[in-house]
PDB file of C-alpha atoms in Angstrom:
ATOM      1  CA  MET A   1    -197.256  -9.056-140.537  1.00  0.00           C
ATOM      2  CA  ILE A   2    -197.984  -8.878-144.041  1.00  0.00           C
ATOM      3  CA  THR A   3    -197.522  -5.483-145.529  1.00  0.00           C
ATOM      4  CA  ALA A   4    -198.501  -3.801-148.954  1.00  0.00           C
ATOM      5  CA  THR A   5    -195.600  -4.099-150.083  1.00  0.00           C
ATOM      6  CA  SER A   6    -195.584  -7.831-149.264  1.00  0.00           C
ATOM      7  CA  ARG A   7    -198.599  -8.055-151.096  1.00  0.00           C
ATOM      8  CA  ARG A   8    -197.787  -6.520-154.075  1.00  0.00           C
ATOM      9  CA  PHE A   9    -194.429  -9.079-153.993  1.00  0.00           C
ATOM     10  CA  PHE A  10    -196.467 -12.444-153.785  1.00  0.00           C
ATOM     11  CA  VAL A  11    -198.333 -11.240-156.590  1.00  0.00           C
ATOM     12  CA  LEU A  12    -195.631 -10.050-158.637  1.00  0.00           C
ATOM     13  CA  VAL A  13    -193.897 -13.541-157.729  1.00  0.00           C
ATOM     14  CA  HIS A  14    -197.110 -15.409-159.153  1.00  0.00           C
ATOM     15  CA  ILE A  15    -197.149 -13.303-162.407  1.00  0.00           C
ATOM     16  CA  LEU A  16    -193.480 -13.352-163.377  1.00  0.00           C
ATOM     17  CA  ALA A  17    -192.793 -17.165-162.011  1.00  0.00           C
ATOM     18  CA  SER A  18    -195.712 -19.251-163.664  1.00  0.00           C
ATOM     19  CA  PRO A  19    -194.423 -21.707-166.218  1.00  0.00           C
ATOM     20  CA  LYS A  20    -196.945 -24.366-167.302  1.00  0.00           C
ATOM     21  CA  LYS A  21    -197.925 -26.740-164.422  1.00  0.00           C
ATOM     22  CA  ALA A  22    -195.905 -29.996-164.481  1.00  0.00           C
ATOM     23  CA  PHE A  23    -195.086 -33.085-162.164  1.00  0.00           C
ATOM     24  CA  SER A  24    -191.808 -34.600-162.183  1.00  0.00           C
ATOM     25  CA  SER A  25    -191.126 -37.045-164.905  1.00  0.00           C
ATOM     26  CA  PRO A  26    -188.232 -39.503-164.971  1.00  0.00           C
ATOM     27  CA  SER A  27    -186.282 -39.026-168.495  1.00  0.00           C
ATOM     28  CA  SER A  28    -184.802 -42.145-169.288  1.00  0.00           C
ATOM     29  CA  ASP A  29    -185.397 -45.642-167.038  1.00  0.00           C
ATOM     30  CA  PRO A  30    -188.043 -47.715-168.531  1.00  0.00           C
ATOM     31  CA  ASN A  31    -188.653 -48.916-164.729  1.00  0.00           C
ATOM     32  CA  CYS A  32    -189.907 -45.269-163.501  1.00  0.00           C
ATOM     33  CA  THR A  33    -193.252 -45.155-165.113  1.00  0.00           C
ATOM     34  CA  SER A  34    -196.489 -43.003-163.628  1.00  0.00           C
ATOM     35  CA  SER A  35    -198.826 -44.946-162.187  1.00  0.00           C
ATOM     36  CA  GLY A  36    -202.531 -43.776-162.095  1.00  0.00           C
ATOM     37  CA  HIS A  37    -203.456 -46.830-159.931  1.00  0.00           C
ATOM     38  CA  ASN A  38    -200.855 -46.475-157.015  1.00  0.00           C
ATOM     39  CA  LEU A  39    -201.839 -42.900-155.662  1.00  0.00           C
ATOM     40  CA  ALA A  40    -200.582 -42.422-152.224  1.00  0.00           C
ATOM     41  CA  TYR A  41    -202.935 -41.657-149.613  1.00  0.00           C
ATOM     42  CA  VAL A  42    -203.169 -39.562-146.090  1.00  0.00           C
ATOM     43  CA  ASN A  43    -205.432 -39.019-143.535  1.00  0.00           C
ATOM     44  CA  ILE A  44    -205.552 -35.034-143.013  1.00  0.00           C
ATOM     45  CA  GLY A  45    -207.061 -33.973-139.619  1.00  0.00           C
ATOM     46  CA  ASN A  46    -210.660 -34.750-139.252  1.00  0.00           C
ATOM     47  CA  ASN A  47    -211.579 -33.945-142.998  1.00  0.00           C
ATOM     48  CA  PRO A  48    -214.736 -36.019-143.395  1.00  0.00           C
ATOM     49  CA  GLU A  49    -213.900 -37.549-146.567  1.00  0.00           C
ATOM     50  CA  GLY A  50    -211.315 -39.235-144.869  1.00  0.00           C
ATOM     51  CA  HIS A  51    -208.298 -40.579-147.156  1.00  0.00           C
ATOM     52  CA  LYS A  52    -207.389 -38.420-149.960  1.00  0.00           C
ATOM     53  CA  PRO A  53    -204.847 -38.697-152.938  1.00  0.00           C
ATOM     54  CA  LEU A  54    -201.739 -36.638-152.668  1.00  0.00           C
ATOM     55  CA  MET A  55    -200.549 -36.896-156.012  1.00  0.00           C
ATOM     56  CA  MET A  56    -199.796 -39.186-158.922  1.00  0.00           C
ATOM     57  CA  ALA A  57    -196.653 -41.514-158.135  1.00  0.00           C
ATOM     58  CA  TRP A  58    -193.745 -41.606-160.356  1.00  0.00           C
ATOM     59  CA  MET A  59    -192.632 -45.102-159.450  1.00  0.00           C
ATOM     60  CA  CYS A  60    -188.770 -45.267-159.294  1.00  0.00           C
ATOM     61  CA  SER A  61    -189.458 -48.106-156.937  1.00  0.00           C
ATOM     62  CA  GLY A  62    -187.236 -50.818-156.010  1.00  0.00           C
ATOM     63  CA  LYS A  63    -186.934 -54.130-154.367  1.00  0.00           C
ATOM     64  CA  THR A  64    -184.009 -52.785-152.144  1.00  0.00           C
ATOM     65  CA  HIS A  65    -182.926 -49.164-151.251  1.00  0.00           C
ATOM     66  CA  LYS A  66    -180.245 -49.527-153.636  1.00  0.00           C
ATOM     67  CA  GLU A  67    -182.080 -50.107-156.735  1.00  0.00           C
ATOM     68  CA  MET A  68    -184.483 -47.544-155.514  1.00  0.00           C
ATOM     69  CA  VAL A  69    -181.765 -45.049-155.609  1.00  0.00           C
ATOM     70  CA  ASP A  70    -180.209 -46.171-158.669  1.00  0.00           C
ATOM     71  CA  ARG A  71    -183.206 -46.315-160.956  1.00  0.00           C
ATOM     72  CA  LEU A  72    -183.399 -42.613-159.171  1.00  0.00           C
ATOM     73  CA  ALA A  73    -180.293 -41.944-160.786  1.00  0.00           C
ATOM     74  CA  SER A  74    -180.662 -43.789-164.231  1.00  0.00           C
ATOM     75  CA  ALA A  75    -183.889 -41.452-164.581  1.00  0.00           C
ATOM     76  CA  GLY A  76    -181.598 -38.737-164.151  1.00  0.00           C
ATOM     77  CA  ILE A  77    -183.823 -37.677-160.964  1.00  0.00           C
ATOM     78  CA  ILE A  78    -180.863 -37.914-159.141  1.00  0.00           C
ATOM     79  CA  LYS A  79    -178.099 -36.183-161.109  1.00  0.00           C
ATOM     80  CA  ALA A  80    -175.199 -35.385-158.536  1.00  0.00           C
ATOM     81  CA  SER A  81    -172.613 -38.140-157.146  1.00  0.00           C
ATOM     82  CA  ILE A  82    -172.994 -36.375-153.573  1.00  0.00           C
ATOM     83  CA  ASN A  83    -176.809 -36.402-153.499  1.00  0.00           C
ATOM     84  CA  LYS A  84    -176.754 -40.227-154.471  1.00  0.00           C
ATOM     85  CA  GLU A  85    -174.129 -40.894-151.978  1.00  0.00           C
ATOM     86  CA  ALA A  86    -176.181 -39.191-149.141  1.00  0.00           C
ATOM     87  CA  MET A  87    -179.434 -41.310-150.300  1.00  0.00           C
ATOM     88  CA  LEU A  88    -177.524 -44.386-150.293  1.00  0.00           C
ATOM     89  CA  SER A  89    -176.237 -44.117-146.847  1.00  0.00           C
ATOM     90  CA  VAL A  90    -179.707 -43.275-145.257  1.00  0.00           C
ATOM     91  CA  ASP A  91    -181.919 -46.535-145.687  1.00  0.00           C
ATOM     92  CA  ARG A  92    -185.485 -45.398-146.088  1.00  0.00           C
ATOM     93  CA  ARG A  93    -186.581 -48.296-144.160  1.00  0.00           C
ATOM     94  CA  ASN A  94    -185.630 -46.846-140.817  1.00  0.00           C
ATOM     95  CA  TYR A  95    -187.953 -43.490-141.330  1.00  0.00           C
ATOM     96  CA  VAL A  96    -191.283 -45.150-142.477  1.00  0.00           C
ATOM     97  CA  ILE A  97    -194.119 -47.016-140.717  1.00  0.00           C
ATOM     98  CA  ASP A  98    -195.012 -49.395-143.508  1.00  0.00           C
ATOM     99  CA  THR A  99    -191.745 -51.264-143.902  1.00  0.00           C
ATOM    100  CA  SER A 100    -192.565 -53.196-146.577  1.00  0.00           C
ATOM    101  CA  ARG A 101    -193.284 -50.091-148.993  1.00  0.00           C
ATOM    102  CA  ALA A 102    -190.123 -48.739-147.682  1.00  0.00           C
ATOM    103  CA  TYR A 103    -188.775 -48.248-151.336  1.00  0.00           C
ATOM    104  CA  ASP A 104    -191.792 -47.568-153.177  1.00  0.00           C
ATOM    105  CA  ASP A 105    -191.348 -44.357-154.925  1.00  0.00           C
ATOM    106  CA  SER A 106    -194.463 -42.736-153.611  1.00  0.00           C
ATOM    107  CA  PRO A 107    -195.605 -40.337-150.364  1.00  0.00           C
ATOM    108  CA  GLN A 108    -196.420 -42.431-147.292  1.00  0.00           C
ATOM    109  CA  PRO A 109    -198.316 -41.329-144.112  1.00  0.00           C
ATOM    110  CA  ILE A 110    -196.412 -41.410-141.112  1.00  0.00           C
ATOM    111  CA  GLY A 111    -199.471 -40.466-138.723  1.00  0.00           C
ATOM    112  CA  TYR A 112    -200.519 -37.411-137.122  1.00  0.00           C
ATOM    113  CA  GLY A 113    -201.834 -35.978-140.570  1.00  0.00           C
ATOM    114  CA  ALA A 114    -198.200 -35.917-141.905  1.00  0.00           C
ATOM    115  CA  THR A 115    -196.403 -37.511-144.717  1.00  0.00           C
ATOM    116  CA  ILE A 116    -192.896 -38.550-145.706  1.00  0.00           C
ATOM    117  CA  SER A 117    -192.479 -37.419-149.345  1.00  0.00           C
ATOM    118  CA  ALA A 118    -191.739 -39.671-152.545  1.00  0.00           C
ATOM    119  CA  PRO A 119    -187.952 -40.413-153.062  1.00  0.00           C
ATOM    120  CA  HIS A 120    -188.149 -38.419-156.004  1.00  0.00           C
ATOM    121  CA  MET A 121    -189.866 -35.353-154.365  1.00  0.00           C
ATOM    122  CA  HIS A 122    -186.728 -35.646-152.187  1.00  0.00           C
ATOM    123  CA  ALA A 123    -184.367 -36.319-154.945  1.00  0.00           C
ATOM    124  CA  HIS A 124    -185.560 -32.680-156.368  1.00  0.00           C
ATOM    125  CA  ALA A 125    -184.937 -31.193-153.306  1.00  0.00           C
ATOM    126  CA  LEU A 126    -181.521 -32.260-152.982  1.00  0.00           C
ATOM    127  CA  GLU A 127    -180.574 -31.205-156.553  1.00  0.00           C
ATOM    128  CA  GLU A 128    -182.240 -27.720-156.134  1.00  0.00           C
ATOM    129  CA  LEU A 129    -180.439 -27.285-152.789  1.00  0.00           C
ATOM    130  CA  LEU A 130    -177.024 -28.714-153.415  1.00  0.00           C
ATOM    131  CA  PRO A 131    -175.994 -25.560-155.575  1.00  0.00           C
ATOM    132  CA  PRO A 132    -176.010 -23.216-153.022  1.00  0.00           C
ATOM    133  CA  LEU A 133    -174.064 -25.542-150.503  1.00  0.00           C
ATOM    134  CA  SER A 134    -171.337 -26.341-153.173  1.00  0.00           C
ATOM    135  CA  ARG A 135    -170.771 -22.541-153.549  1.00  0.00           C
ATOM    136  CA  ALA A 136    -170.489 -21.819-150.100  1.00  0.00           C
ATOM    137  CA  SER A 137    -167.987 -24.647-149.678  1.00  0.00           C
ATOM    138  CA  ARG A 138    -166.163 -23.524-152.217  1.00  0.00           C
ATOM    139  CA  ASP A 139    -166.266 -19.613-151.505  1.00  0.00           C
ATOM    140  CA  GLU A 140    -165.564 -19.933-147.617  1.00  0.00           C
ATOM    141  CA  PRO A 141    -163.832 -23.285-147.176  1.00  0.00           C
ATOM    142  CA  THR A 142    -163.702 -23.145-143.398  1.00  0.00           C
ATOM    143  CA  ARG A 143    -167.263 -21.752-142.651  1.00  0.00           C
ATOM    144  CA  PRO A 144    -169.485 -24.750-141.470  1.00  0.00           C
ATOM    145  CA  LEU A 145    -172.690 -24.872-143.442  1.00  0.00           C
ATOM    146  CA  ARG A 146    -176.241 -24.071-142.075  1.00  0.00           C
ATOM    147  CA  ILE A 147    -179.151 -26.246-143.490  1.00  0.00           C
ATOM    148  CA  LEU A 148    -182.861 -26.100-142.034  1.00  0.00           C
ATOM    149  CA  ASP A 149    -185.541 -28.935-142.659  1.00  0.00           C
ATOM    150  CA  VAL A 150    -188.894 -27.339-141.863  1.00  0.00           C
ATOM    151  CA  GLY A 151    -191.549 -30.342-141.170  1.00  0.00           C
ATOM    152  CA  CYS A 152    -188.899 -32.941-140.620  1.00  0.00           C
ATOM    153  CA  GLY A 153    -191.498 -35.712-140.161  1.00  0.00           C
ATOM    154  CA  SER A 154    -189.949 -38.931-139.759  1.00  0.00           C
ATOM    155  CA  GLY A 155    -186.513 -37.415-140.038  1.00  0.00           C
ATOM    156  CA  TYR A 156    -185.549 -39.013-143.467  1.00  0.00           C
ATOM    157  CA  LEU A 157    -184.294 -36.013-145.126  1.00  0.00           C
ATOM    158  CA  THR A 158    -182.889 -34.446-142.486  1.00  0.00           C
ATOM    159  CA  ALA A 159    -180.597 -37.482-142.163  1.00  0.00           C
ATOM    160  CA  VAL A 160    -179.670 -37.392-145.981  1.00  0.00           C
ATOM    161  CA  PHE A 161    -178.829 -33.610-145.502  1.00  0.00           C
ATOM    162  CA  GLY A 162    -176.608 -34.636-142.323  1.00  0.00           C
ATOM    163  CA  ARG A 163    -174.849 -37.406-144.717  1.00  0.00           C
ATOM    164  CA  MET A 164    -174.108 -34.686-147.261  1.00  0.00           C
ATOM    165  CA  VAL A 165    -172.115 -32.448-144.487  1.00  0.00           C
ATOM    166  CA  ARG A 166    -170.952 -35.552-142.453  1.00  0.00           C
ATOM    167  CA  PRO A 167    -170.508 -38.638-144.827  1.00  0.00           C
ATOM    168  CA  LYS A 168    -171.218 -42.329-143.206  1.00  0.00           C
ATOM    169  CA  VAL A 169    -168.083 -44.144-142.623  1.00  0.00           C
ATOM    170  CA  MET A 170    -168.578 -47.840-143.600  1.00  0.00           C
ATOM    171  CA  TYR A 171    -166.722 -50.934-142.186  1.00  0.00           C
ATOM    172  CA  ASP A 172    -165.281 -53.735-143.936  1.00  0.00           C
ATOM    173  CA  GLU A 173    -164.096 -56.488-141.721  1.00  0.00           C
ATOM    174  CA  ARG A 174    -160.887 -57.033-143.735  1.00  0.00           C
ATOM    175  CA  LYS A 175    -160.066 -53.464-143.492  1.00  0.00           C
ATOM    176  CA  SER A 176    -159.725 -50.392-141.438  1.00  0.00           C
ATOM    177  CA  PRO A 177    -162.945 -48.153-141.904  1.00  0.00           C
ATOM    178  CA  LEU A 178    -163.619 -47.006-145.278  1.00  0.00           C
ATOM    179  CA  PRO A 179    -165.459 -43.855-146.283  1.00  0.00           C
ATOM    180  CA  SER A 180    -168.441 -44.518-148.495  1.00  0.00           C
ATOM    181  CA  LEU A 181    -167.754 -41.435-150.442  1.00  0.00           C
ATOM    182  CA  SER A 182    -165.139 -42.055-153.244  1.00  0.00           C
ATOM    183  CA  ARG A 183    -162.117 -39.520-153.783  1.00  0.00           C
ATOM    184  CA  SER A 184    -164.159 -38.358-157.086  1.00  0.00           C
ATOM    185  CA  VAL A 185    -166.974 -37.274-155.057  1.00  0.00           C
ATOM    186  CA  PRO A 186    -166.657 -33.515-154.017  1.00  0.00           C
ATOM    187  CA  LYS A 187    -166.885 -33.201-150.532  1.00  0.00           C
ATOM    188  CA  LEU A 188    -168.871 -30.239-148.734  1.00  0.00           C
ATOM    189  CA  ASN A 189    -167.791 -28.330-145.689  1.00  0.00           C
ATOM    190  CA  ASP A 190    -168.594 -29.889-142.467  1.00  0.00           C
ATOM    191  CA  GLY A 191    -172.060 -28.312-140.982  1.00  0.00           C
ATOM    192  CA  LYS A 192    -175.056 -28.482-138.997  1.00  0.00           C
ATOM    193  CA  VAL A 193    -178.459 -29.556-139.902  1.00  0.00           C
ATOM    194  CA  PHE A 194    -181.615 -28.324-138.071  1.00  0.00           C
ATOM    195  CA  GLY A 195    -184.762 -30.283-138.025  1.00  0.00           C
ATOM    196  CA  ILE A 196    -188.277 -28.718-136.696  1.00  0.00           C
ATOM    197  CA  ASP A 197    -191.613 -29.877-136.467  1.00  0.00           C
ATOM    198  CA  VAL A 198    -194.741 -28.260-135.165  1.00  0.00           C
ATOM    199  CA  ILE A 199    -195.767 -31.654-134.154  1.00  0.00           C
ATOM    200  CA  PRO A 200    -193.748 -33.071-130.796  1.00  0.00           C
ATOM    201  CA  GLN A 201    -194.427 -36.698-131.415  1.00  0.00           C
ATOM    202  CA  LEU A 202    -192.947 -36.515-135.017  1.00  0.00           C
ATOM    203  CA  VAL A 203    -189.761 -34.821-133.456  1.00  0.00           C
ATOM    204  CA  GLN A 204    -189.587 -37.829-131.006  1.00  0.00           C
ATOM    205  CA  MET A 205    -190.321 -39.942-133.985  1.00  0.00           C
ATOM    206  CA  SER A 206    -187.041 -38.398-136.072  1.00  0.00           C
ATOM    207  CA  LYS A 207    -184.850 -38.846-133.214  1.00  0.00           C
ATOM    208  CA  THR A 208    -185.747 -42.322-132.476  1.00  0.00           C
ATOM    209  CA  ASN A 209    -185.728 -43.103-136.361  1.00  0.00           C
ATOM    210  CA  MET A 210    -182.234 -41.481-136.803  1.00  0.00           C
ATOM    211  CA  MET A 211    -180.659 -43.845-133.928  1.00  0.00           C
ATOM    212  CA  LYS A 212    -181.342 -46.829-135.484  1.00  0.00           C
ATOM    213  CA  GLU A 213    -178.537 -46.646-138.057  1.00  0.00           C
ATOM    214  CA  ASP A 214    -177.500 -42.814-138.156  1.00  0.00           C
ATOM    215  CA  GLY A 215    -177.125 -41.842-134.397  1.00  0.00           C
ATOM    216  CA  ASP A 216    -173.925 -40.689-134.931  1.00  0.00           C
ATOM    217  CA  LEU A 217    -175.642 -37.781-136.508  1.00  0.00           C
ATOM    218  CA  ILE A 218    -177.237 -36.570-133.269  1.00  0.00           C
ATOM    219  CA  ASP A 219    -174.186 -37.710-131.041  1.00  0.00           C
ATOM    220  CA  SER A 220    -171.608 -35.452-133.269  1.00  0.00           C
ATOM    221  CA  ASN A 221    -174.247 -32.851-132.939  1.00  0.00           C
ATOM    222  CA  THR A 222    -174.351 -32.721-136.715  1.00  0.00           C
ATOM    223  CA  VAL A 223    -178.076 -32.784-136.537  1.00  0.00           C
ATOM    224  CA  GLU A 224    -180.355 -31.321-134.115  1.00  0.00           C
ATOM    225  CA  PHE A 225    -184.319 -31.551-133.658  1.00  0.00           C
ATOM    226  CA  ALA A 226    -186.616 -29.043-131.972  1.00  0.00           C
ATOM    227  CA  VAL A 227    -190.139 -28.560-132.069  1.00  0.00           C
ATOM    228  CA  GLY A 228    -191.012 -25.547-133.774  1.00  0.00           C
ATOM    229  CA  ASP A 229    -193.558 -23.565-136.001  1.00  0.00           C
ATOM    230  CA  GLY A 230    -192.413 -23.672-139.579  1.00  0.00           C
ATOM    231  CA  TRP A 231    -193.424 -20.084-140.296  1.00  0.00           C
ATOM    232  CA  LYS A 232    -191.475 -18.648-137.622  1.00  0.00           C
ATOM    233  CA  GLY A 233    -188.553 -21.031-138.823  1.00  0.00           C
ATOM    234  CA  TYR A 234    -185.710 -21.592-136.175  1.00  0.00           C
ATOM    235  CA  PRO A 235    -183.682 -18.248-135.852  1.00  0.00           C
ATOM    236  CA  GLY A 236    -181.242 -19.856-133.416  1.00  0.00           C
ATOM    237  CA  GLY A 237    -179.292 -21.834-136.497  1.00  0.00           C
ATOM    238  CA  SER A 238    -179.957 -19.024-138.867  1.00  0.00           C
ATOM    239  CA  PRO A 239    -178.556 -17.678-141.317  1.00  0.00           C
ATOM    240  CA  TYR A 240    -179.032 -20.736-143.510  1.00  0.00           C
ATOM    241  CA  ASN A 241    -177.462 -21.552-146.597  1.00  0.00           C
ATOM    242  CA  ALA A 242    -180.071 -24.224-147.559  1.00  0.00           C
ATOM    243  CA  ILE A 243    -183.962 -24.601-146.309  1.00  0.00           C
ATOM    244  CA  HIS A 244    -186.379 -27.396-146.870  1.00  0.00           C
ATOM    245  CA  VAL A 245    -190.042 -26.887-146.394  1.00  0.00           C
ATOM    246  CA  GLY A 246    -191.686 -30.248-146.573  1.00  0.00           C
ATOM    247  CA  ALA A 247    -195.832 -28.990-145.937  1.00  0.00           C
ATOM    248  CA  ALA A 248    -197.568 -26.319-148.193  1.00  0.00           C
ATOM    249  CA  ALA A 249    -197.428 -22.767-146.936  1.00  0.00           C
ATOM    250  CA  ALA A 250    -200.465 -20.673-147.945  1.00  0.00           C
ATOM    251  CA  THR A 251    -198.315 -17.457-148.949  1.00  0.00           C
ATOM    252  CA  PHE A 252    -194.561 -17.279-148.786  1.00  0.00           C
ATOM    253  CA  PRO A 253    -193.249 -17.548-145.490  1.00  0.00           C
ATOM    254  CA  ILE A 254    -191.419 -14.192-144.957  1.00  0.00           C
ATOM    255  CA  GLU A 255    -189.884 -15.027-141.552  1.00  0.00           C
ATOM    256  CA  LEU A 256    -188.170 -18.191-143.163  1.00  0.00           C
ATOM    257  CA  MET A 257    -187.214 -15.990-146.235  1.00  0.00           C
ATOM    258  CA  LYS A 258    -185.308 -13.700-143.850  1.00  0.00           C
ATOM    259  CA  GLN A 259    -183.622 -16.829-141.971  1.00  0.00           C
ATOM    260  CA  LEU A 260    -181.611 -17.059-145.485  1.00  0.00           C
ATOM    261  CA  ALA A 261    -178.232 -16.364-145.713  1.00  0.00           C
ATOM    262  CA  VAL A 262    -177.092 -14.178-149.054  1.00  0.00           C
ATOM    263  CA  GLY A 263    -176.528 -16.851-151.662  1.00  0.00           C
ATOM    264  CA  GLY A 264    -178.573 -19.417-149.718  1.00  0.00           C
ATOM    265  CA  VAL A 265    -181.503 -20.794-151.407  1.00  0.00           C
ATOM    266  CA  MET A 266    -185.309 -22.603-150.114  1.00  0.00           C
ATOM    267  CA  PHE A 267    -186.974 -24.979-151.617  1.00  0.00           C
ATOM    268  CA  VAL A 268    -190.588 -24.666-150.488  1.00  0.00           C
ATOM    269  CA  PRO A 269    -193.909 -25.737-151.709  1.00  0.00           C
ATOM    270  CA  VAL A 270    -196.597 -22.953-151.855  1.00  0.00           C
ATOM    271  CA  GLY A 271    -200.282 -22.809-152.347  1.00  0.00           C
ATOM    272  CA  PRO A 272    -203.732 -23.329-150.616  1.00  0.00           C
ATOM    273  CA  GLU A 273    -204.686 -26.510-149.148  1.00  0.00           C
ATOM    274  CA  HIS A 274    -207.386 -27.579-151.595  1.00  0.00           C
ATOM    275  CA  GLY A 275    -206.098 -25.417-154.309  1.00  0.00           C
ATOM    276  CA  GLU A 276    -202.959 -25.506-157.131  1.00  0.00           C
ATOM    277  CA  GLN A 277    -199.925 -25.702-155.244  1.00  0.00           C
ATOM    278  CA  TYR A 278    -196.045 -25.138-156.592  1.00  0.00           C
ATOM    279  CA  LEU A 279    -193.164 -25.604-155.877  1.00  0.00           C
ATOM    280  CA  TYR A 280    -190.684 -22.662-155.808  1.00  0.00           C
ATOM    281  CA  ARG A 281    -187.011 -22.194-155.289  1.00  0.00           C
ATOM    282  CA  VAL A 282    -186.446 -18.608-153.685  1.00  0.00           C
ATOM    283  CA  GLU A 283    -182.690 -17.358-153.413  1.00  0.00           C
ATOM    284  CA  ARG A 284    -181.623 -14.530-151.777  1.00  0.00           C
ATOM    285  CA  VAL A 285    -179.257 -12.621-153.752  1.00  0.00           C
ATOM    286  CA  ASP A 286    -178.942  -9.450-151.579  1.00  0.00           C
ATOM    287  CA  ASP A 287    -179.047  -8.285-147.902  1.00  0.00           C
ATOM    288  CA  ARG A 288    -180.771  -5.084-148.539  1.00  0.00           C
ATOM    289  CA  GLY A 289    -183.570  -6.350-145.708  1.00  0.00           C
ATOM    290  CA  GLN A 290    -182.818  -7.963-142.419  1.00  0.00           C
ATOM    291  CA  VAL A 291    -180.578 -11.604-142.559  1.00  0.00           C
ATOM    292  CA  VAL A 292    -181.846 -12.800-139.340  1.00  0.00           C
ATOM    293  CA  GLY A 293    -178.861 -14.453-137.396  1.00  0.00           C
ATOM    294  CA  LEU A 294    -176.497 -12.773-138.721  1.00  0.00           C
ATOM    295  CA  VAL A 295    -173.759 -10.537-136.466  1.00  0.00           C
ATOM    296  CA  GLY A 296    -174.881  -7.043-136.706  1.00  0.00           C
ATOM    297  CA  SER A 297    -177.924  -7.617-138.915  1.00  0.00           C
ATOM    298  CA  ASP A 298    -180.332  -4.684-138.487  1.00  0.00           C
ATOM    299  CA  GLU A 299    -183.821  -5.629-137.651  1.00  0.00           C
ATOM    300  CA  SER A 300    -185.019  -2.305-138.549  1.00  0.00           C
ATOM    301  CA  ARG A 301    -184.439  -3.232-142.037  1.00  0.00           C
ATOM    302  CA  GLY A 302    -187.255  -5.638-142.148  1.00  0.00           C
ATOM    303  CA  PHE A 303    -188.193  -7.698-145.416  1.00  0.00           C
ATOM    304  CA  HIS A 304    -186.900  -6.406-148.618  1.00  0.00           C
ATOM    305  CA  GLU A 305    -188.405  -8.084-151.597  1.00  0.00           C
ATOM    306  CA  GLU A 306    -185.649  -7.284-154.116  1.00  0.00           C
ATOM    307  CA  ASP A 307    -183.507  -9.513-151.811  1.00  0.00           C
ATOM    308  CA  TYR A 308    -184.918 -12.547-153.527  1.00  0.00           C
ATOM    309  CA  ARG A 309    -185.234 -14.415-156.945  1.00  0.00           C
ATOM    310  CA  ILE A 310    -187.979 -16.903-157.168  1.00  0.00           C
ATOM    311  CA  ARG A 311    -188.623 -19.411-159.938  1.00  0.00           C
ATOM    312  CA  ARG A 312    -191.472 -22.097-160.125  1.00  0.00           C
ATOM    313  CA  VAL A 313    -190.370 -25.434-160.166  1.00  0.00           C
ATOM    314  CA  LEU A 314    -193.231 -27.873-160.542  1.00  0.00           C
ATOM    315  CA  GLY A 315    -196.706 -28.782-159.495  1.00  0.00           C
ATOM    316  CA  VAL A 316    -197.357 -30.600-156.520  1.00  0.00           C
ATOM    317  CA  ARG A 317    -199.691 -31.556-153.765  1.00  0.00           C
ATOM    318  CA  TYR A 318    -198.665 -31.451-150.047  1.00  0.00           C
ATOM    319  CA  VAL A 319    -200.288 -31.446-146.792  1.00  0.00           C
ATOM    320  CA  PRO A 320    -200.320 -27.843-145.168  1.00  0.00           C
ATOM    321  CA  LEU A 321    -197.933 -26.057-143.126  1.00  0.00           C
ATOM    322  CA  VAL A 322    -199.278 -25.404-139.756  1.00  0.00           C
ATOM    323  CA  ARG A 323    -199.268 -22.469-137.973  1.00  0.00           C
ATOM    324  CA  THR A 324    -199.421 -22.204-133.919  1.00  0.00           C
ATOM    325  CA  ASP A 325    -200.929 -18.832-133.658  1.00  0.00           C
TER     326      ASP A 325
END
C-alpha cells in the first residue's frame, strides 16, 4: 500500500533528483557511435502498433564477444577490472535468440514481450552496483554477498553477477586449471545471486541458457532462479547488497527497497510505459525502517523514506515491470 508519506517521498525524489535527461554515451572509442538507423524493436503484448522502438543504440558492437567487451572498456563504459573480467567470462551468444546479433550493442527481443538489454546498459548497471559489493567485501570479508536480479529474462546479467562472486576457471591443456582473474584484479566475497522473473518460460530459458557454459553457477548453488513478482522481490534471499531491476517500475518499488541491506544499492528504471523513464541509483543509508530478511528486524517499522539516498542516472526506455495482482 502506498501511504501519503510514500507519495510525498516519490514527489520529493523527482524534484531533488532531476538532472537533464541523457542517454548513455561512450567517451573515446571511435568504434562506439550512436545510430539512428539501428534501433532495436520489441513486440509488447498485444500492442496494435506491433513492434515499437526501445531506444537509440550506442554501438560498441564487435565481431566477437571479446571485441565487444574490449570496445565497451576502451569507451570508458566498463571501468572496473572485475566487471570487465565478469563480462568476458559470460558469452552473450548463449543468452540471445538471434545469435547472428549476439555482439551487437543493442537490446534484442527474447520473446514473451521481454528483451535482453544492450551490453552498454548492462555495463552501466555493473559499474553502479560494484561499489556496494566491494565495500561489503572489505568491511565484512567473511560474509557472503547477496545479489538480486529482477527480471532475469534470458539469464545473461544474472550469469555475469554470478561470475563476479564465482570467477570462471579457464583451462590450459598444457597446465593445470588457471583462474581467469589476474592477481591484479581485486576479488569480491563469495556470494549468492537470485534471478527472478514473472514469466515462467523465461525462468526456464535462463536455466537452459546458463547450463550451456555456465552450469557450474547452478551446480555450486551460486545462482538460483525462481518465478516471482518483481514488485514483491524475493524476501527469501534478502537483505541484498545489490539489486538490479531490468524493467521499468511505474513508481518506486517499496517492497524491493525494504529488501536492501544498509549500504546496499538498487539500480532501477522508473517511469510510465509510454512516458519519460529514468534509471535511478537507490542507496540504503540507514535502518530506521524495516530491513526485510535481517535477523531481528522489526516489521512494524515499515517503510522509512529517510533510509534512502536516490540519484537519477540517465534516461532510458524499458518494457514495464509486470505486477501479478
